[in-house]
PDB file of C-alpha atoms in Angstrom:
ATOM      1  CA  ILE A   1      94.681 144.978 128.077  1.00  0.00           C
ATOM      2  CA  LEU A   2      96.147 148.239 129.153  1.00  0.00           C
ATOM      3  CA  ASN A   3      94.036 150.449 131.346  1.00  0.00           C
ATOM      4  CA  VAL A   4      93.673 153.972 130.028  1.00  0.00           C
ATOM      5  CA  GLU A   5      91.095 156.059 131.974  1.00  0.00           C
ATOM      6  CA  GLN A   6      89.873 159.508 131.285  1.00  0.00           C
ATOM      7  CA  SER A   7      87.847 161.734 133.616  1.00  0.00           C
ATOM      8  CA  PRO A   8      85.346 163.242 133.742  1.00  0.00           C
ATOM      9  CA  GLN A   9      83.279 161.418 131.093  1.00  0.00           C
ATOM     10  CA  SER A  10      81.617 164.634 130.077  1.00  0.00           C
ATOM     11  CA  LEU A  11      81.780 168.198 131.036  1.00  0.00           C
ATOM     12  CA  HIS A  12      79.596 171.279 130.399  1.00  0.00           C
ATOM     13  CA  VAL A  13      81.064 174.662 130.783  1.00  0.00           C
ATOM     14  CA  GLN A  14      80.130 178.248 129.807  1.00  0.00           C
ATOM     15  CA  GLU A  15      81.958 180.286 127.209  1.00  0.00           C
ATOM     16  CA  GLY A  16      84.997 181.778 128.689  1.00  0.00           C
ATOM     17  CA  ASP A  17      85.444 179.215 131.405  1.00  0.00           C
ATOM     18  CA  SER A  18      88.757 177.445 131.812  1.00  0.00           C
ATOM     19  CA  THR A  19      88.655 173.739 132.213  1.00  0.00           C
ATOM     20  CA  ASN A  20      90.789 170.593 132.528  1.00  0.00           C
ATOM     21  CA  PHE A  21      90.479 167.079 132.336  1.00  0.00           C
ATOM     22  CA  THR A  22      92.646 163.927 133.270  1.00  0.00           C
ATOM     23  CA  CYS A  23      94.151 160.823 131.404  1.00  0.00           C
ATOM     24  CA  SER A  24      95.488 158.026 133.675  1.00  0.00           C
ATOM     25  CA  PHE A  25      97.609 155.415 132.124  1.00  0.00           C
ATOM     26  CA  PRO A  26     100.167 152.755 133.248  1.00  0.00           C
ATOM     27  CA  SER A  27     103.174 154.206 134.937  1.00  0.00           C
ATOM     28  CA  SER A  28     105.502 151.424 133.557  1.00  0.00           C
ATOM     29  CA  ASN A  29     106.723 150.620 130.105  1.00  0.00           C
ATOM     30  CA  PHE A  30     105.923 154.177 128.836  1.00  0.00           C
ATOM     31  CA  TYR A  31     106.739 155.396 125.355  1.00  0.00           C
ATOM     32  CA  ALA A  32     104.394 158.191 124.557  1.00  0.00           C
ATOM     33  CA  LEU A  33     101.099 159.794 125.441  1.00  0.00           C
ATOM     34  CA  HIS A  34      98.859 161.116 122.628  1.00  0.00           C
ATOM     35  CA  TRP A  35      96.019 163.633 122.850  1.00  0.00           C
ATOM     36  CA  TYR A  36      93.362 163.944 120.169  1.00  0.00           C
ATOM     37  CA  ARG A  37      90.516 166.249 119.491  1.00  0.00           C
ATOM     38  CA  TRP A  38      87.415 164.570 117.845  1.00  0.00           C
ATOM     39  CA  GLU A  39      84.616 166.624 116.575  1.00  0.00           C
ATOM     40  CA  THR A  40      81.206 164.975 115.790  1.00  0.00           C
ATOM     41  CA  ALA A  41      80.968 163.456 112.244  1.00  0.00           C
ATOM     42  CA  LYS A  42      84.749 163.997 111.689  1.00  0.00           C
ATOM     43  CA  SER A  43      87.847 161.842 112.363  1.00  0.00           C
ATOM     44  CA  PRO A  44      90.138 162.452 115.437  1.00  0.00           C
ATOM     45  CA  GLU A  45      92.867 165.035 114.926  1.00  0.00           C
ATOM     46  CA  ALA A  46      96.238 165.037 116.916  1.00  0.00           C
ATOM     47  CA  LEU A  47      96.737 167.768 119.354  1.00  0.00           C
ATOM     48  CA  PHE A  48      99.906 166.602 121.220  1.00  0.00           C
ATOM     49  CA  VAL A  49     102.352 163.700 121.468  1.00  0.00           C
ATOM     50  CA  MET A  50     104.191 163.839 124.787  1.00  0.00           C
ATOM     51  CA  THR A  51     107.137 161.749 125.622  1.00  0.00           C
ATOM     52  CA  LEU A  52     109.171 163.154 128.490  1.00  0.00           C
ATOM     53  CA  ASN A  53     108.113 163.225 132.187  1.00  0.00           C
ATOM     54  CA  GLY A  54     107.457 166.899 133.046  1.00  0.00           C
ATOM     55  CA  ASP A  55     106.706 167.718 129.432  1.00  0.00           C
ATOM     56  CA  GLU A  56     104.382 170.580 128.851  1.00  0.00           C
ATOM     57  CA  LYS A  57     102.952 171.315 125.384  1.00  0.00           C
ATOM     58  CA  LYS A  58     100.826 174.287 124.214  1.00  0.00           C
ATOM     59  CA  LYS A  59      98.767 174.948 121.079  1.00  0.00           C
ATOM     60  CA  GLY A  60      96.964 178.172 121.284  1.00  0.00           C
ATOM     61  CA  ARG A  61      94.461 178.058 124.297  1.00  0.00           C
ATOM     62  CA  ILE A  62      95.018 174.309 124.788  1.00  0.00           C
ATOM     63  CA  SER A  63      97.972 172.993 126.836  1.00  0.00           C
ATOM     64  CA  ALA A  64      98.889 169.510 128.277  1.00  0.00           C
ATOM     65  CA  THR A  65     101.239 168.197 131.010  1.00  0.00           C
ATOM     66  CA  LEU A  66     102.725 164.876 131.592  1.00  0.00           C
ATOM     67  CA  ASN A  67     103.673 162.950 134.608  1.00  0.00           C
ATOM     68  CA  THR A  68     105.080 159.481 133.595  1.00  0.00           C
ATOM     69  CA  LYS A  69     106.133 158.436 137.086  1.00  0.00           C
ATOM     70  CA  GLU A  70     102.641 158.587 138.502  1.00  0.00           C
ATOM     71  CA  GLY A  71     100.791 157.893 135.191  1.00  0.00           C
ATOM     72  CA  TYR A  72      98.663 160.860 134.378  1.00  0.00           C
ATOM     73  CA  SER A  73      98.378 163.705 131.947  1.00  0.00           C
ATOM     74  CA  TYR A  74      96.181 166.843 132.212  1.00  0.00           C
ATOM     75  CA  LEU A  75      94.735 168.746 129.328  1.00  0.00           C
ATOM     76  CA  TYR A  76      93.867 172.365 129.887  1.00  0.00           C
ATOM     77  CA  ILE A  77      91.596 174.748 127.829  1.00  0.00           C
ATOM     78  CA  LYS A  78      91.847 178.274 128.743  1.00  0.00           C
ATOM     79  CA  GLY A  79      88.831 180.577 128.000  1.00  0.00           C
ATOM     80  CA  SER A  80      86.670 177.893 126.390  1.00  0.00           C
ATOM     81  CA  GLN A  81      84.831 178.616 123.150  1.00  0.00           C
ATOM     82  CA  PRO A  82      81.850 176.899 121.574  1.00  0.00           C
ATOM     83  CA  GLU A  83      84.133 175.706 118.879  1.00  0.00           C
ATOM     84  CA  ASP A  84      86.061 173.767 121.532  1.00  0.00           C
ATOM     85  CA  SER A  85      83.166 171.529 121.918  1.00  0.00           C
ATOM     86  CA  ALA A  86      84.322 168.011 121.049  1.00  0.00           C
ATOM     87  CA  THR A  87      85.414 164.700 122.553  1.00  0.00           C
ATOM     88  CA  TYR A  88      89.119 164.768 123.784  1.00  0.00           C
ATOM     89  CA  LEU A  89      90.821 161.498 123.624  1.00  0.00           C
ATOM     90  CA  CYS A  90      94.062 160.388 125.113  1.00  0.00           C
ATOM     91  CA  ALA A  91      96.017 157.345 123.905  1.00  0.00           C
ATOM     92  CA  PHE A  92      98.917 155.403 125.654  1.00  0.00           C
ATOM     93  CA  HIS A  93     101.831 154.130 123.534  1.00  0.00           C
ATOM     94  CA  ALA A  94     103.712 151.499 125.420  1.00  0.00           C
ATOM     95  CA  GLY A  95     107.448 150.712 124.819  1.00  0.00           C
ATOM     96  CA  GLY A  96     108.824 147.351 124.079  1.00  0.00           C
ATOM     97  CA  THR A  97     107.288 145.341 121.266  1.00  0.00           C
ATOM     98  CA  SER A  98     104.066 147.393 121.011  1.00  0.00           C
ATOM     99  CA  TYR A  99     105.361 149.078 117.986  1.00  0.00           C
ATOM    100  CA  GLY A 100     102.811 151.776 117.082  1.00  0.00           C
ATOM    101  CA  LYS A 101      99.909 150.351 118.941  1.00  0.00           C
ATOM    102  CA  LEU A 102      97.830 152.974 120.895  1.00  0.00           C
ATOM    103  CA  THR A 103      95.391 152.198 123.606  1.00  0.00           C
ATOM    104  CA  PHE A 104      92.662 154.858 123.788  1.00  0.00           C
ATOM    105  CA  GLY A 105      90.761 156.065 126.803  1.00  0.00           C
ATOM    106  CA  GLN A 106      87.002 156.464 126.445  1.00  0.00           C
ATOM    107  CA  GLY A 107      87.237 160.227 126.058  1.00  0.00           C
ATOM    108  CA  THR A 108      85.959 163.343 127.663  1.00  0.00           C
ATOM    109  CA  ILE A 109      83.022 164.918 125.938  1.00  0.00           C
ATOM    110  CA  LEU A 110      83.323 168.801 126.351  1.00  0.00           C
ATOM    111  CA  THR A 111      80.309 171.076 125.593  1.00  0.00           C
ATOM    112  CA  VAL A 112      80.862 174.775 125.748  1.00  0.00           C
ATOM    113  CA  HIS A 113      77.622 176.773 126.018  1.00  0.00           C
ATOM    114  CA  PRO A 114      77.582 180.298 124.552  1.00  0.00           C
TER     115      PRO A 114
ATOM    116  CA  ASN B   1      98.349 164.481  99.885  1.00  0.00           C
ATOM    117  CA  ALA B   2      95.455 162.260 100.426  1.00  0.00           C
ATOM    118  CA  GLY B   3      96.534 160.822 103.902  1.00  0.00           C
ATOM    119  CA  VAL B   4      94.380 157.948 104.947  1.00  0.00           C
ATOM    120  CA  THR B   5      91.429 157.157 102.690  1.00  0.00           C
ATOM    121  CA  GLN B   6      88.520 154.970 103.635  1.00  0.00           C
ATOM    122  CA  THR B   7      85.773 153.633 101.383  1.00  0.00           C
ATOM    123  CA  PRO B   8      82.873 153.353 101.539  1.00  0.00           C
ATOM    124  CA  LYS B   9      81.805 156.209 103.785  1.00  0.00           C
ATOM    125  CA  PHE B  10      78.375 154.489 104.440  1.00  0.00           C
ATOM    126  CA  GLN B  11      77.113 150.948 104.051  1.00  0.00           C
ATOM    127  CA  VAL B  12      74.083 149.109 105.018  1.00  0.00           C
ATOM    128  CA  LEU B  13      74.125 145.173 105.109  1.00  0.00           C
ATOM    129  CA  LYS B  14      71.877 142.401 105.838  1.00  0.00           C
ATOM    130  CA  THR B  15      72.685 139.956 108.673  1.00  0.00           C
ATOM    131  CA  GLY B  16      74.988 137.266 107.146  1.00  0.00           C
ATOM    132  CA  GLN B  17      76.372 139.212 104.347  1.00  0.00           C
ATOM    133  CA  SER B  18      80.057 139.698 103.862  1.00  0.00           C
ATOM    134  CA  MET B  19      81.905 142.870 102.889  1.00  0.00           C
ATOM    135  CA  THR B  20      85.282 144.521 102.835  1.00  0.00           C
ATOM    136  CA  LEU B  21      86.013 148.033 104.174  1.00  0.00           C
ATOM    137  CA  GLN B  22      88.922 149.548 102.188  1.00  0.00           C
ATOM    138  CA  CYS B  23      91.775 151.566 103.618  1.00  0.00           C
ATOM    139  CA  ALA B  24      94.739 153.110 101.889  1.00  0.00           C
ATOM    140  CA  GLN B  25      97.400 155.509 102.920  1.00  0.00           C
ATOM    141  CA  ASP B  26     100.053 157.356 100.956  1.00  0.00           C
ATOM    142  CA  MET B  27     102.360 158.300 103.777  1.00  0.00           C
ATOM    143  CA  ASN B  28     104.486 155.046 103.675  1.00  0.00           C
ATOM    144  CA  HIS B  29     103.540 154.374 107.230  1.00  0.00           C
ATOM    145  CA  GLU B  30     104.483 150.903 108.394  1.00  0.00           C
ATOM    146  CA  TYR B  31     101.850 150.741 111.090  1.00  0.00           C
ATOM    147  CA  MET B  32      98.139 150.631 110.238  1.00  0.00           C
ATOM    148  CA  SER B  33      95.145 149.872 112.336  1.00  0.00           C
ATOM    149  CA  TRP B  34      91.362 149.426 112.451  1.00  0.00           C
ATOM    150  CA  TYR B  35      89.149 150.713 115.197  1.00  0.00           C
ATOM    151  CA  ARG B  36      85.436 150.664 115.879  1.00  0.00           C
ATOM    152  CA  GLN B  37      83.688 153.463 117.768  1.00  0.00           C
ATOM    153  CA  ASP B  38      80.481 152.766 119.723  1.00  0.00           C
ATOM    154  CA  PRO B  39      78.661 155.152 122.114  1.00  0.00           C
ATOM    155  CA  GLY B  40      80.446 155.251 125.481  1.00  0.00           C
ATOM    156  CA  MET B  41      83.126 152.890 124.490  1.00  0.00           C
ATOM    157  CA  GLY B  42      85.771 155.205 122.832  1.00  0.00           C
ATOM    158  CA  LEU B  43      87.907 153.589 120.195  1.00  0.00           C
ATOM    159  CA  ARG B  44      88.581 150.040 120.363  1.00  0.00           C
ATOM    160  CA  LEU B  45      91.298 148.245 118.341  1.00  0.00           C
ATOM    161  CA  ILE B  46      90.174 145.496 116.069  1.00  0.00           C
ATOM    162  CA  HIS B  47      93.270 144.475 114.126  1.00  0.00           C
ATOM    163  CA  TYR B  48      96.645 146.105 113.454  1.00  0.00           C
ATOM    164  CA  SER B  49      99.649 145.676 111.223  1.00  0.00           C
ATOM    165  CA  VAL B  50     103.275 146.692 111.577  1.00  0.00           C
ATOM    166  CA  GLY B  51     104.107 146.008 107.937  1.00  0.00           C
ATOM    167  CA  ALA B  52     103.227 144.168 104.809  1.00  0.00           C
ATOM    168  CA  GLY B  53     102.565 140.565 105.608  1.00  0.00           C
ATOM    169  CA  ILE B  54     102.364 141.120 109.378  1.00  0.00           C
ATOM    170  CA  THR B  55      99.035 141.429 111.166  1.00  0.00           C
ATOM    171  CA  ASP B  56      97.889 140.998 114.780  1.00  0.00           C
ATOM    172  CA  GLN B  57      94.704 141.048 116.754  1.00  0.00           C
ATOM    173  CA  GLY B  58      93.581 143.988 118.828  1.00  0.00           C
ATOM    174  CA  GLU B  59      90.983 144.206 121.579  1.00  0.00           C
ATOM    175  CA  VAL B  60      87.874 143.085 119.638  1.00  0.00           C
ATOM    176  CA  PRO B  61      88.943 140.940 116.647  1.00  0.00           C
ATOM    177  CA  ASN B  62      86.160 138.425 116.599  1.00  0.00           C
ATOM    178  CA  GLY B  63      84.087 138.466 113.256  1.00  0.00           C
ATOM    179  CA  TYR B  64      86.758 140.473 111.407  1.00  0.00           C
ATOM    180  CA  ASN B  65      89.785 139.459 109.164  1.00  0.00           C
ATOM    181  CA  VAL B  66      92.550 141.561 107.898  1.00  0.00           C
ATOM    182  CA  SER B  67      95.446 141.189 105.436  1.00  0.00           C
ATOM    183  CA  ARG B  68      98.338 143.446 104.486  1.00  0.00           C
ATOM    184  CA  SER B  69      99.765 142.571 101.083  1.00  0.00           C
ATOM    185  CA  THR B  70     101.149 146.070 100.524  1.00  0.00           C
ATOM    186  CA  THR B  71     102.412 148.890 102.694  1.00  0.00           C
ATOM    187  CA  GLU B  72      99.564 151.179 101.312  1.00  0.00           C
ATOM    188  CA  ASP B  73      96.508 149.025 101.852  1.00  0.00           C
ATOM    189  CA  PHE B  74      94.858 147.421 104.941  1.00  0.00           C
ATOM    190  CA  PRO B  75      91.435 146.151 104.060  1.00  0.00           C
ATOM    191  CA  LEU B  76      89.024 144.971 106.845  1.00  0.00           C
ATOM    192  CA  ARG B  77      86.766 142.079 106.025  1.00  0.00           C
ATOM    193  CA  LEU B  78      83.445 141.131 107.822  1.00  0.00           C
ATOM    194  CA  LEU B  79      82.982 137.472 107.158  1.00  0.00           C
ATOM    195  CA  SER B  80      79.341 137.156 108.166  1.00  0.00           C
ATOM    196  CA  ALA B  81      77.804 140.522 109.371  1.00  0.00           C
ATOM    197  CA  ALA B  82      75.885 140.570 112.564  1.00  0.00           C
ATOM    198  CA  PRO B  83      73.805 143.398 114.085  1.00  0.00           C
ATOM    199  CA  SER B  84      76.475 143.734 116.853  1.00  0.00           C
ATOM    200  CA  GLN B  85      78.833 144.890 114.149  1.00  0.00           C
ATOM    201  CA  THR B  86      76.853 148.062 113.571  1.00  0.00           C
ATOM    202  CA  SER B  87      79.356 150.801 114.340  1.00  0.00           C
ATOM    203  CA  VAL B  88      81.559 153.500 112.877  1.00  0.00           C
ATOM    204  CA  TYR B  89      84.936 152.131 111.661  1.00  0.00           C
ATOM    205  CA  PHE B  90      88.059 154.115 111.515  1.00  0.00           C
ATOM    206  CA  CYS B  91      91.333 153.129 109.841  1.00  0.00           C
ATOM    207  CA  ALA B  92      94.544 154.921 110.963  1.00  0.00           C
ATOM    208  CA  SER B  93      98.205 154.780 110.195  1.00  0.00           C
ATOM    209  CA  LYS B  94     101.428 156.055 111.732  1.00  0.00           C
ATOM    210  CA  GLU B  95     105.150 155.575 111.637  1.00  0.00           C
ATOM    211  CA  ILE B  96     106.330 152.755 113.971  1.00  0.00           C
ATOM    212  CA  ARG B  97     108.282 153.602 117.054  1.00  0.00           C
ATOM    213  CA  SER B  98     108.041 157.331 116.389  1.00  0.00           C
ATOM    214  CA  ASN B  99     106.716 160.240 118.196  1.00  0.00           C
ATOM    215  CA  GLN B 100     104.526 161.334 115.347  1.00  0.00           C
ATOM    216  CA  PRO B 101     100.761 161.184 115.817  1.00  0.00           C
ATOM    217  CA  GLN B 102      98.482 158.702 114.307  1.00  0.00           C
ATOM    218  CA  HIS B 103      96.540 159.805 111.123  1.00  0.00           C
ATOM    219  CA  PHE B 104      92.851 158.683 110.825  1.00  0.00           C
ATOM    220  CA  GLY B 105      90.629 158.248 107.851  1.00  0.00           C
ATOM    221  CA  ASP B 106      87.161 159.827 107.683  1.00  0.00           C
ATOM    222  CA  GLY B 107      85.360 156.653 108.974  1.00  0.00           C
ATOM    223  CA  THR B 108      82.842 154.178 107.515  1.00  0.00           C
ATOM    224  CA  ARG B 109      79.425 154.083 109.045  1.00  0.00           C
ATOM    225  CA  LEU B 110      78.174 150.587 108.881  1.00  0.00           C
ATOM    226  CA  SER B 111      74.709 149.438 109.677  1.00  0.00           C
ATOM    227  CA  ILE B 112      73.746 145.718 109.869  1.00  0.00           C
ATOM    228  CA  LEU B 113      69.965 145.007 109.696  1.00  0.00           C
TER     229      LEU B 113
END
């Protein structure tokens, strides 16, 4: 079983704060790293799929970086808003014969207080 | 475009009953998977399939069966429901070996009494 770790487990911030969290994954046999945003009572929605070492992706106030050599990715949220409150999941896609199989971390629960 | 459709959305079962959770996708994705979501555990992979006629076990397969007779459908069967299988179940699909994200259904909330 692949080890995908996310930290912190939960985070409380005030509206307007910027925040970031970490996803750690195996540094070998890398194919892609996915980030998903998961609101309560909904299904996870894709934020980014990252494939290249040094990759940086941005969607509005959310951005992510990738370091495949050391096996980590950071997700940043600039100027957090209450609607950013959700669980943020990362998922590791190994190469080789894993096909489309994703191994998910346990998620970081973000709560943004007005 | 329906994406990934799961039925039912909610179900209550008694211990020992069997049932099938349905999942269908209309995106012609080869890869389909079932996850369960439990508090503090994230998403855990139950079974997955890389195409019609091909299935394999994930992280937590015990107590569940799957089959994939068509590209579109990937049902999950609970053979003899146990209270430990109370959970929210998500079906997902994606293209194999592609950099496209996974698409999730809306989930099935299952309670076993």
